[in-house]
Coordinates of C-alpha atoms in Angstrom, one line a residue:
M3 CA -21.8 -5.3 8.8
L4 CA -19.9 -7.0 6.0
R5 CA -22.6 -6.1 3.5
D6 CA -22.5 -2.4 4.5
L7 CA -18.7 -2.4 4.2
W8 CA -19.0 -4.0 0.8
T9 CA -21.4 -1.3 -0.4
R10 CA -19.1 1.4 0.8
L11 CA -16.2 0.2 -1.3
S12 CA -15.5 1.9 -4.6
P13 CA -16.6 0.0 -7.8
A14 CA -12.9 -0.5 -8.7
V15 CA -12.1 -2.1 -5.4
R16 CA -15.2 -4.3 -5.6
R17 CA -14.3 -5.4 -9.1
A18 CA -10.7 -6.2 -7.9
L19 CA -12.0 -8.3 -5.0
T20 CA -14.5 -10.1 -7.2
F21 CA -11.7 -10.9 -9.7
W22 CA -9.5 -12.1 -6.8
R23 CA -12.3 -14.4 -5.5
R24 CA -13.1 -15.8 -8.9
S25 CA -9.6 -16.2 -10.5
I26 CA -7.6 -19.2 -9.5
Q27 CA -4.8 -18.1 -11.8
A28 CA -4.5 -14.7 -10.1
R29 CA -4.4 -16.3 -6.6
V30 CA -1.8 -18.9 -7.7
V31 CA 0.4 -16.3 -9.3
A32 CA 0.1 -14.0 -6.3
S33 CA 0.8 -16.7 -3.8
T34 CA 3.8 -18.0 -5.8
V35 CA 5.2 -14.4 -6.1
V36 CA 4.7 -13.7 -2.4
L37 CA 6.4 -16.9 -1.3
S38 CA 9.2 -16.4 -3.8
A39 CA 9.7 -12.8 -2.5
L40 CA 9.9 -14.1 1.0
V41 CA 12.5 -16.7 0.0
V42 CA 14.5 -14.2 -2.1
S43 CA 14.4 -11.7 0.7
A44 CA 15.7 -14.2 3.2
V45 CA 18.5 -15.4 0.9
G46 CA 19.4 -11.8 -0.1
W47 CA 19.5 -10.7 3.6
I48 CA 21.8 -13.6 4.4
L49 CA 24.1 -12.8 1.4
L50 CA 24.2 -9.1 2.4
Q51 CA 25.1 -10.0 5.9
Q52 CA 27.9 -12.2 4.8
V53 CA 29.2 -9.7 2.3
R54 CA 29.1 -6.9 4.9
Q55 CA 30.8 -9.1 7.5
G56 CA 33.5 -10.1 5.0
L57 CA 34.1 -6.5 3.9
L58 CA 34.4 -5.3 7.6
E59 CA 36.7 -8.1 8.6
H60 CA 38.9 -7.4 5.6
R61 CA 38.9 -3.7 6.4
V62 CA 39.7 -4.3 10.0
D63 CA 42.7 -6.5 9.1
V64 CA 44.0 -3.8 6.7
V65 CA 43.5 -1.1 9.3
L66 CA 45.2 -2.9 12.1
G67 CA 48.2 -3.7 9.8
E68 CA 48.5 -0.1 8.8
V69 CA 48.2 1.2 12.4
D70 CA 51.0 -1.3 13.4
A71 CA 53.2 0.1 10.7
E72 CA 52.5 3.7 11.7
M73 CA 53.1 3.0 15.3
G74 CA 56.3 1.2 14.5
D75 CA 57.5 4.1 12.4
A76 CA 56.5 6.6 15.2
R77 CA 58.4 4.7 17.8
D78 CA 61.5 4.5 15.6
R79 CA 61.5 8.3 15.1
L80 CA 61.0 8.8 18.8
E81 CA 63.9 6.6 19.7
A82 CA 66.1 8.4 17.2
A83 CA 65.3 11.7 18.9
S84 CA 65.6 10.4 22.5
G85 CA 69.1 11.8 23.0
R86 CA 68.4 15.4 22.1
E87 CA 66.8 18.1 24.2
V88 CA 63.5 18.8 22.5
N89 CA 60.5 20.8 23.5
V90 CA 57.4 18.7 24.4
G91 CA 55.1 20.6 22.2
R92 CA 57.5 20.4 19.3
Q93 CA 58.0 16.6 19.8
Q94 CA 54.2 16.1 19.8
R95 CA 54.0 18.0 16.5
D96 CA 57.0 16.1 15.1
L97 CA 55.2 12.9 16.0
V98 CA 51.7 13.8 14.8
D99 CA 52.3 15.9 11.7
P100 CA 53.9 13.2 9.5
I101 CA 51.1 10.8 10.5
I102 CA 48.5 13.5 9.7
D103 CA 50.1 14.2 6.4
R104 CA 50.1 10.5 5.5
G105 CA 46.5 10.2 6.7
A106 CA 45.4 13.0 4.5
S107 CA 46.9 11.2 1.5
R108 CA 45.6 7.8 2.5
G109 CA 42.1 8.9 3.7
Y110 CA 42.3 8.5 7.5
S111 CA 42.3 11.0 10.4
V112 CA 44.6 11.1 13.5
V113 CA 44.0 12.4 17.0
L114 CA 46.8 12.7 19.7
A115 CA 45.3 12.7 23.2
G116 CA 47.1 12.9 26.5
P117 CA 49.2 12.8 28.4
E118 CA 47.5 10.0 30.4
G119 CA 47.0 10.6 34.0
E120 CA 46.1 14.2 33.6
D121 CA 42.4 14.9 33.5
I122 CA 42.3 16.8 30.2
P123 CA 39.0 16.1 28.4
L124 CA 39.5 15.3 24.8
R125 CA 36.3 17.1 23.6
E126 CA 37.5 20.3 25.2
G127 CA 40.3 20.6 22.7
G128 CA 43.0 18.6 24.4
G129 CA 45.6 17.2 22.0
E130 CA 46.5 17.4 18.3
Y131 CA 44.2 16.1 15.5
T132 CA 43.5 16.3 11.8
S133 CA 42.1 19.6 10.7
G134 CA 38.3 19.6 10.2
L135 CA 37.7 16.5 12.4
D136 CA 35.1 16.7 15.1
L137 CA 36.4 15.1 18.3
V138 CA 33.0 13.6 19.0
S139 CA 34.1 11.0 16.5
V140 CA 36.2 9.4 19.3
P141 CA 33.7 7.2 21.4
E142 CA 33.6 7.7 25.1
D143 CA 34.1 4.0 25.8
M144 CA 37.3 4.2 23.7
E145 CA 38.5 7.1 25.8
A146 CA 37.6 5.2 29.0
H147 CA 39.7 2.2 27.7
F148 CA 42.8 4.4 27.5
D149 CA 42.4 6.2 30.9
G150 CA 45.7 4.8 32.2
V151 CA 49.2 3.8 31.1
G152 CA 50.1 0.5 29.5
R153 CA 46.8 -0.1 27.7
A154 CA 46.8 -2.5 24.8
T155 CA 45.9 -1.5 21.3
A156 CA 42.1 -1.5 20.8
W157 CA 39.6 -0.8 18.0
T158 CA 35.9 -0.3 17.6
Y159 CA 33.3 1.1 15.1
T160 CA 32.4 4.7 15.2
E161 CA 30.8 7.6 13.3
I162 CA 33.4 10.0 11.9
V163 CA 32.1 13.5 11.9
R164 CA 33.8 16.3 9.9
E165 CA 33.1 19.9 9.4
E166 CA 33.8 21.4 6.1
S167 CA 32.7 24.9 4.9
G168 CA 30.4 25.2 7.9
E169 CA 28.5 22.0 7.1
A170 CA 28.9 18.8 9.1
S171 CA 29.0 15.4 7.5
S172 CA 29.4 11.9 8.9
V173 CA 30.4 8.5 7.6
P174 CA 30.8 5.2 9.4
G175 CA 34.3 4.2 10.3
I176 CA 36.8 2.2 12.4
I177 CA 38.8 3.8 15.2
V178 CA 42.0 2.2 16.4
G179 CA 43.8 3.5 19.5
S180 CA 47.4 2.8 20.6
Q181 CA 49.7 4.4 23.3
V182 CA 53.1 5.8 22.8
Q183 CA 55.6 7.4 25.3
L184 CA 57.4 10.7 24.4
P185 CA 61.1 10.9 25.4
S186 CA 60.9 14.6 26.1
D187 CA 58.6 14.4 29.1
G188 CA 58.4 10.6 29.6
K189 CA 54.6 10.7 29.6
T190 CA 52.3 8.4 27.7
Y191 CA 50.0 9.6 24.9
T192 CA 47.3 7.9 22.9
L193 CA 47.1 8.0 19.2
Y194 CA 43.6 7.5 17.6
Y195 CA 43.4 6.5 14.0
L196 CA 40.0 7.0 12.3
F197 CA 39.5 5.1 9.1
P198 CA 36.3 5.8 7.1
L199 CA 34.3 2.9 5.6
S200 CA 33.1 4.9 2.6
E201 CA 34.4 2.4 0.1
E202 CA 32.9 -0.5 1.9
Q203 CA 29.6 1.3 2.2
E204 CA 29.7 2.0 -1.6
T205 CA 30.5 -1.6 -2.3
L206 CA 27.7 -2.8 0.0
G207 CA 25.3 -0.4 -1.7
L208 CA 26.4 -1.7 -5.1
V209 CA 25.9 -5.3 -4.0
T210 CA 22.5 -4.4 -2.5
R211 CA 21.3 -2.7 -5.8
A212 CA 22.6 -5.7 -7.7
L213 CA 20.7 -8.1 -5.5
L214 CA 17.5 -6.0 -5.7
T215 CA 17.7 -5.9 -9.4
A216 CA 18.3 -9.6 -9.6
A217 CA 15.5 -10.3 -7.2
G218 CA 13.1 -8.1 -9.2
L219 CA 14.0 -9.9 -12.4
L220 CA 13.7 -13.3 -10.7
L221 CA 10.2 -12.5 -9.3
A222 CA 9.1 -11.2 -12.7
L223 CA 10.4 -14.5 -14.2
V224 CA 8.7 -16.6 -11.5
A225 CA 5.4 -14.7 -12.0
G226 CA 5.6 -15.2 -15.8
L227 CA 6.4 -18.9 -15.6
T228 CA 3.6 -19.4 -13.0
W229 CA 1.2 -17.5 -15.2
L230 CA 2.1 -19.6 -18.2
V231 CA 1.9 -22.9 -16.2
T232 CA -1.4 -22.0 -14.5
R233 CA -2.8 -20.8 -17.8
Q234 CA -2.3 -24.2 -19.3
V235 CA -4.4 -25.7 -16.5
V236 CA -6.9 -22.9 -15.9
T237 CA -7.9 -22.3 -19.5
P238 CA -9.4 -25.8 -20.0
I239 CA -11.2 -25.4 -16.7
R240 CA -12.7 -22.1 -17.8
L241 CA -13.8 -23.6 -21.1
A242 CA -15.4 -26.5 -19.2
R243 CA -17.2 -24.0 -17.0
Q244 CA -18.5 -22.1 -20.0
I245 CA -19.7 -25.3 -21.7
A246 CA -21.3 -26.4 -18.4
E247 CA -23.2 -23.1 -18.2
R248 CA -24.4 -23.5 -21.8
L249 CA -25.5 -27.0 -21.0
A250 CA -27.3 -25.8 -18.0
A251 CA -29.0 -23.1 -20.2
G252 CA -30.4 -25.9 -22.4
R253 CA -27.8 -25.9 -25.2
L254 CA -27.2 -29.6 -24.9
Q255 CA -25.2 -29.8 -28.2
E256 CA -22.2 -27.9 -26.7
R257 CA -18.9 -29.9 -26.4
L258 CA -15.3 -29.3 -25.3
Q259 CA -12.6 -29.4 -28.0
V260 CA -10.2 -32.3 -27.3
T261 CA -6.6 -31.9 -28.3
G262 CA -3.7 -34.1 -27.2
E263 CA -3.7 -37.1 -24.9
D264 CA -2.7 -35.7 -21.5
D265 CA -4.8 -35.6 -18.3
I266 CA -6.6 -32.4 -19.4
A267 CA -7.5 -33.9 -22.8
R268 CA -8.8 -37.1 -21.0
L269 CA -10.8 -34.9 -18.7
A270 CA -12.4 -33.1 -21.7
Y271 CA -13.1 -36.4 -23.3
S272 CA -14.8 -37.7 -20.2
F273 CA -16.8 -34.4 -19.9
N274 CA -18.0 -34.7 -23.4
Q275 CA -19.1 -38.3 -22.8
M276 CA -21.0 -37.2 -19.7
A277 CA -22.6 -34.4 -21.7
T278 CA -23.7 -36.8 -24.4
S279 CA -25.1 -39.2 -21.8
L280 CA -27.0 -36.4 -20.1
Q281 CA -28.3 -35.1 -23.4
R282 CA -29.6 -38.6 -24.3
Q283 CA -31.2 -39.1 -20.9
I284 CA -32.7 -35.6 -20.9
R285 CA -34.2 -36.2 -24.3
Q286 CA -35.6 -39.5 -23.2
L287 CA -37.1 -37.9 -20.1
E288 CA -38.5 -35.0 -22.2
E289 CA -40.1 -37.5 -24.6
L290 CA -41.5 -39.6 -21.7
S291 CA -42.8 -36.4 -20.0
W292 CA -44.4 -35.3 -23.3
V293 CA -46.0 -38.7 -23.8
Q294 CA -47.2 -38.6 -20.2
R295 CA -48.6 -35.1 -20.5
R296 CA -50.3 -36.0 -23.8
F297 CA -51.7 -39.1 -22.3
V298 CA -53.2 -37.3 -19.3
S299 CA -54.6 -34.5 -21.5
D300 CA -56.1 -37.0 -24.0
V301 CA -57.5 -39.3 -21.4
S302 CA -59.0 -36.3 -19.5
H303 CA -60.6 -35.0 -22.7
E304 CA -61.8 -38.4 -23.7
L305 CA -63.3 -39.1 -20.3
R306 CA -65.5 -36.0 -20.4
T307 CA -67.8 -37.5 -23.0
P308 CA -68.7 -40.7 -21.2
L309 CA -68.6 -38.8 -17.9
T310 CA -71.4 -36.5 -19.2
T311 CA -73.5 -39.5 -20.1
V312 CA -72.9 -41.2 -16.7
R313 CA -73.6 -37.8 -15.0
M314 CA -77.0 -37.6 -16.8
A315 CA -77.9 -41.1 -15.7
S316 CA -76.7 -40.5 -12.1
D317 CA -78.7 -37.3 -11.9
L318 CA -81.9 -39.2 -12.9
L319 CA -81.2 -41.9 -10.3
H320 CA -80.3 -39.4 -7.7
D321 CA -83.5 -37.4 -8.3
A322 CA -85.6 -40.6 -8.2
R323 CA -84.0 -42.1 -5.1
A324 CA -87.0 -41.3 -2.9
G325 CA -88.9 -44.2 -4.6
F326 CA -86.0 -46.7 -4.1
D327 CA -85.4 -49.1 -1.3
P328 CA -82.8 -47.8 1.3
A329 CA -79.9 -49.7 -0.2
S330 CA -80.5 -48.5 -3.7
A331 CA -81.1 -44.9 -2.5
R332 CA -77.8 -45.0 -0.6
A333 CA -76.1 -46.4 -3.8
A334 CA -77.5 -43.5 -5.8
E335 CA -76.1 -41.0 -3.3
L336 CA -72.7 -42.6 -3.3
L337 CA -72.6 -42.7 -7.1
Q338 CA -73.5 -38.9 -7.2
A339 CA -70.8 -38.1 -4.7
E340 CA -68.1 -40.1 -6.4
L341 CA -69.0 -38.6 -9.8
D342 CA -68.6 -35.2 -8.3
R343 CA -65.2 -36.1 -7.0
F344 CA -64.2 -37.8 -10.3
E345 CA -65.4 -34.7 -12.2
N346 CA -63.2 -32.4 -9.9
L347 CA -60.3 -34.7 -10.6
L348 CA -60.7 -34.4 -14.3
V349 CA -60.9 -30.6 -14.1
D350 CA -57.7 -30.6 -12.0
L351 CA -56.0 -32.9 -14.5
L352 CA -56.9 -30.7 -17.4
E353 CA -55.7 -27.6 -15.5
I354 CA -52.4 -29.4 -14.7
S355 CA -52.0 -30.4 -18.4
R356 CA -52.5 -26.8 -19.4
F357 CA -49.7 -25.7 -17.1
D358 CA -47.4 -28.5 -18.4
A359 CA -48.1 -27.5 -21.9
G360 CA -47.4 -23.8 -21.2
A361 CA -50.9 -22.9 -22.3
A362 CA -52.1 -21.3 -19.1
V363 CA -52.6 -17.5 -19.5
L364 CA -53.2 -14.8 -17.0
A365 CA -56.1 -12.3 -17.1
P366 CA -55.0 -9.6 -14.6
E367 CA -57.3 -6.9 -13.3
D368 CA -57.2 -4.5 -10.4
V369 CA -59.2 -6.1 -7.7
N370 CA -59.7 -5.9 -3.9
L371 CA -58.2 -9.0 -2.3
D372 CA -60.5 -8.4 0.7
D373 CA -63.5 -9.2 -1.4
I374 CA -61.9 -12.4 -2.7
V375 CA -61.0 -13.6 0.8
N376 CA -64.6 -12.9 2.0
R377 CA -66.1 -14.9 -0.8
V378 CA -63.8 -17.8 -0.2
V379 CA -64.5 -17.8 3.6
T380 CA -68.2 -17.5 3.0
A381 CA -68.1 -20.5 0.6
A382 CA -66.1 -22.6 3.0
Q383 CA -68.3 -21.8 6.0
P384 CA -70.6 -24.9 5.6
L385 CA -67.5 -27.1 5.7
A386 CA -66.2 -25.2 8.7
D387 CA -69.6 -25.6 10.5
Q388 CA -69.6 -29.3 9.7
R389 CA -66.1 -29.7 11.2
H390 CA -66.9 -27.3 14.1
V391 CA -64.0 -25.1 13.2
R392 CA -64.0 -21.3 13.5
V393 CA -62.6 -19.2 10.6
M394 CA -61.4 -15.7 11.4
V395 CA -60.3 -13.0 8.9
E396 CA -58.1 -10.2 10.0
H397 CA -58.4 -7.3 7.5
P398 CA -56.0 -4.3 7.5
D399 CA -57.4 -0.8 7.8
D400 CA -56.8 0.0 4.2
P401 CA -58.0 -2.1 1.3
V402 CA -55.5 -4.6 -0.2
R403 CA -55.6 -4.1 -4.0
A404 CA -53.5 -5.8 -6.6
E405 CA -53.5 -6.5 -10.4
V406 CA -54.2 -10.3 -10.3
D407 CA -56.3 -12.9 -12.0
S408 CA -59.2 -13.1 -9.5
R409 CA -60.3 -16.5 -10.6
R410 CA -56.9 -18.1 -10.0
V411 CA -56.3 -16.2 -6.7
E412 CA -59.7 -17.4 -5.5
R413 CA -58.8 -20.9 -6.4
I414 CA -55.5 -20.7 -4.5
L415 CA -57.3 -19.3 -1.4
R416 CA -60.0 -21.9 -1.6
N417 CA -57.5 -24.7 -1.6
L418 CA -55.6 -23.1 1.4
V419 CA -58.7 -22.4 3.4
T420 CA -60.4 -25.8 2.8
N421 CA -57.1 -27.6 3.6
A422 CA -56.7 -25.6 6.8
I423 CA -60.3 -26.5 7.9
D424 CA -59.7 -30.1 7.0
H425 CA -56.5 -30.3 9.2
A426 CA -57.6 -28.0 12.0
L427 CA -58.5 -29.2 15.5
A428 CA -62.2 -29.6 15.7
D429 CA -64.3 -28.6 18.7
D430 CA -61.6 -26.3 20.1
P431 CA -62.9 -22.8 20.6
T432 CA -59.5 -21.4 21.6
E433 CA -58.0 -22.3 18.2
A434 CA -59.2 -21.2 14.8
V435 CA -58.2 -20.9 11.2
V436 CA -56.9 -17.4 10.8
V437 CA -56.7 -15.6 7.5
R438 CA -54.5 -12.4 7.4
L439 CA -54.0 -9.8 4.7
A440 CA -51.3 -7.1 4.4
S441 CA -49.7 -5.0 1.7
D442 CA -47.1 -2.4 1.0
E443 CA -46.1 -0.4 -2.1
E444 CA -44.7 -3.4 -3.9
A445 CA -46.4 -6.6 -2.7
A446 CA -49.6 -8.0 -1.2
A447 CA -49.7 -11.1 1.1
I448 CA -52.3 -13.5 2.5
T449 CA -51.5 -16.1 5.2
V450 CA -53.7 -19.0 6.3
R451 CA -52.9 -20.3 9.7
D452 CA -54.3 -23.5 11.3
H453 CA -53.4 -25.1 14.7
G454 CA -53.9 -28.7 13.6
V455 CA -51.6 -31.6 13.2
G456 CA -49.0 -29.5 11.4
L457 CA -46.1 -30.8 9.2
A458 CA -43.4 -33.3 10.2
P459 CA -39.8 -32.5 9.4
G460 CA -39.2 -32.6 5.7
E461 CA -43.0 -32.5 4.8
A462 CA -43.0 -28.8 4.0
A463 CA -40.8 -29.6 1.0
M464 CA -43.4 -32.0 -0.4
V465 CA -46.8 -30.4 0.3
F466 CA -46.8 -28.9 -3.2
N467 CA -46.1 -32.3 -4.9
R468 CA -48.8 -33.8 -7.0
F469 CA -51.0 -36.4 -5.3
W470 CA -48.9 -36.1 -2.1
R471 CA -50.7 -36.5 1.3
S472 CA -49.2 -36.1 4.8
D473 CA -51.3 -39.0 6.1
P474 CA -52.4 -41.5 3.3
A475 CA -54.7 -43.3 5.8
R476 CA -56.6 -40.2 6.6
A477 CA -60.1 -39.6 5.1
R478 CA -60.6 -36.6 2.8
T479 CA -63.4 -34.8 4.4
S480 CA -63.2 -31.9 1.9
G481 CA -63.1 -34.3 -1.0
G482 CA -59.7 -33.2 -2.3
T483 CA -58.0 -34.6 -5.4
G484 CA -54.3 -34.3 -4.3
L485 CA -53.7 -31.7 -7.0
G486 CA -55.0 -28.6 -5.2
L487 CA -51.7 -27.3 -3.8
A488 CA -49.8 -28.2 -7.0
I489 CA -52.3 -26.1 -9.0
A490 CA -52.2 -23.3 -6.4
Q491 CA -48.4 -23.1 -6.7
E492 CA -48.6 -23.0 -10.5
D493 CA -51.2 -20.2 -10.2
A494 CA -48.9 -18.3 -7.9
H495 CA -45.9 -18.7 -10.2
L496 CA -48.0 -17.6 -13.1
H497 CA -48.5 -14.3 -11.2
G498 CA -44.8 -14.0 -10.5
G499 CA -45.5 -14.6 -6.8
W500 CA -44.6 -17.0 -4.0
L501 CA -46.6 -19.8 -2.3
Q502 CA -44.7 -20.9 0.8
A503 CA -45.4 -23.3 3.7
W504 CA -44.3 -23.5 7.3
G505 CA -45.2 -26.2 9.8
R506 CA -44.3 -28.0 12.9
S507 CA -45.7 -31.3 14.3
G508 CA -48.5 -30.6 16.8
Q509 CA -48.3 -26.8 16.3
G510 CA -50.2 -26.4 13.1
A511 CA -49.1 -24.9 9.8
Q512 CA -49.2 -21.6 7.9
F513 CA -49.3 -21.0 4.2
R514 CA -48.3 -17.6 2.7
L515 CA -49.3 -16.3 -0.7
T516 CA -47.3 -13.3 -1.8
L517 CA -48.2 -11.5 -5.1
P518 CA -46.8 -8.4 -6.8
R519 CA -49.3 -5.5 -6.7
R520 CA -48.5 -4.6 -10.3
A521 CA -48.6 -7.3 -13.0
G522 CA -45.1 -8.2 -14.2
A523 CA -43.3 -6.7 -11.3
T524 CA -40.5 -8.6 -9.5
L525 CA -41.0 -9.7 -5.8
R526 CA -38.2 -9.0 -3.3
H527 CA -40.0 -9.4 0.0
S528 CA -43.3 -10.2 1.6
P529 CA -45.4 -7.9 3.9
L530 CA -46.2 -10.8 6.2
P531 CA -43.8 -13.2 8.0
L532 CA -43.9 -16.9 7.0
I533 CA -43.4 -18.0 10.6
P534 CA -46.5 -17.1 12.7
E535 CA -46.0 -14.8 15.6
D536 CA -47.4 -17.3 18.1
A537 CA -44.8 -19.8 17.0
V538 CA -41.7 -17.6 17.3
S539 CA -41.5 -17.6 21.1
S540 CA -42.0 -21.4 21.2
D541 CA -39.3 -21.8 18.6
A542 CA -36.9 -19.8 20.6
A543 CA -37.7 -21.9 23.7
V544 CA -37.2 -25.2 21.8
V545 CA -33.9 -24.0 20.3
A546 CA -32.7 -22.9 23.7
G547 CA -33.7 -26.3 25.3
P548 CA -31.9 -29.6 25.3
D549 CA -34.3 -31.2 22.8
A550 CA -33.8 -28.9 19.8
V551 CA -34.3 -31.5 17.1
V552 CA -37.3 -30.1 15.1
P553 CA -36.3 -27.4 12.6
V554 CA -38.5 -24.7 11.3
Q555 CA -39.4 -25.5 7.7
E556 CA -39.7 -23.0 4.9
V557 CA -40.4 -23.8 1.3
D558 CA -40.5 -21.6 -1.8
R559 CA -40.8 -23.7 -4.8

């Protein structure tokens, strides 16, 4: 699922994600900027809340002081007019009009509501108020507070709505209510003062913009400083990675440039010392390996001449053994058998030395792998009859053709089949050595399956080692030299193919040879599974049980 999602992403997104995964500097800078942004946001929010609270508290104090002054002036004017006969409506206007005029010059609005005790809804036009003011600006809870006589002065926040030129506009504000009694009718009225918070809103917006600008500059500064600091650390690491890659590619003379005496410089110095030590040891190993390969090659060539002489004498003795006494005849037979084995060992050593020297060449041709398998099985049949082992070949319906070196492929299969016969369970008609073939458009595969002793945990990683044996005390019925599988793997690699092993103790083993159908092609898969079908169900049962301690082993070396 994740792979499908990755393929659906655009190339730009994939490049960005790859850069994010590979760049420590980018992750450090991004993490620092994000954490700094969180801290700056929290500090900025706290500062804004404090500034807002301070502005509102100051404005409330000013508003309450101004309302007290207005109410005091209104009461003085009403007391001065208390001895005259005045119309109620006119006295209301005389009370409200001066306040409205002063409010127009000072930026606040006024609403006169009442008289209290009479159910006259304010929103239905009851009372006097500043022109253009919408009476919905007076909150209902404020009206409910002044629904009787003798209420104390109160204030709250509101939204002041005005209608000008047919368009409604609103600003946040503070409304203060206070009651006054008219001498003309002796009734109590409520004066509402509505003070807009436009200036405070502008101040808060200015502070917000200043904080945002400062935060942006601070984050840019933090990002730049983090980038510079991480660059001083990451750049030497990147240089060390590049030098390490060159060393891994065989350029052992590459070194880091050491400047200064800080920790990075000391790390570079230690890295160079390590590279020098590795270079010296690798050269020593190369020289030792070259001497070893040369020794094996020279000894193998030098032994062929005396071996030829000894072979001629052994052939004469072997042919004349009929006239010897039984002990001498048996000695002649043993000498002939051991000379055969020694000659095979020399041939294998010479072949290994050619692989080590890089002198092995491929002679590919388009062949039918079915024919090669049939030849190998026919040649191995006497050994199988001697061991009482059945050998079965499962051919596909269509021929399996590939461009391979038939001599080398036949040698690989001969090693695999003889090993399978040598390790199979003898005298068991229900079990057999099974050879399977399959192919597709790109690859051809051959598997050799036996049901013998199998491979213990960890042995599948060593079966292709030179001179390795799973049981050193076990006799070599097939006369192996210990180099067969090593040579077989080198032959497979020379084709650009795979030679893999699977095995479990007591359940046998399976070897799979996979070759490209066209010479020089690259392998991506195999037409046959490495784990045999008759072992999959048992593997699942073991894994599901309480004693799941033997893993399935796969090796591709």
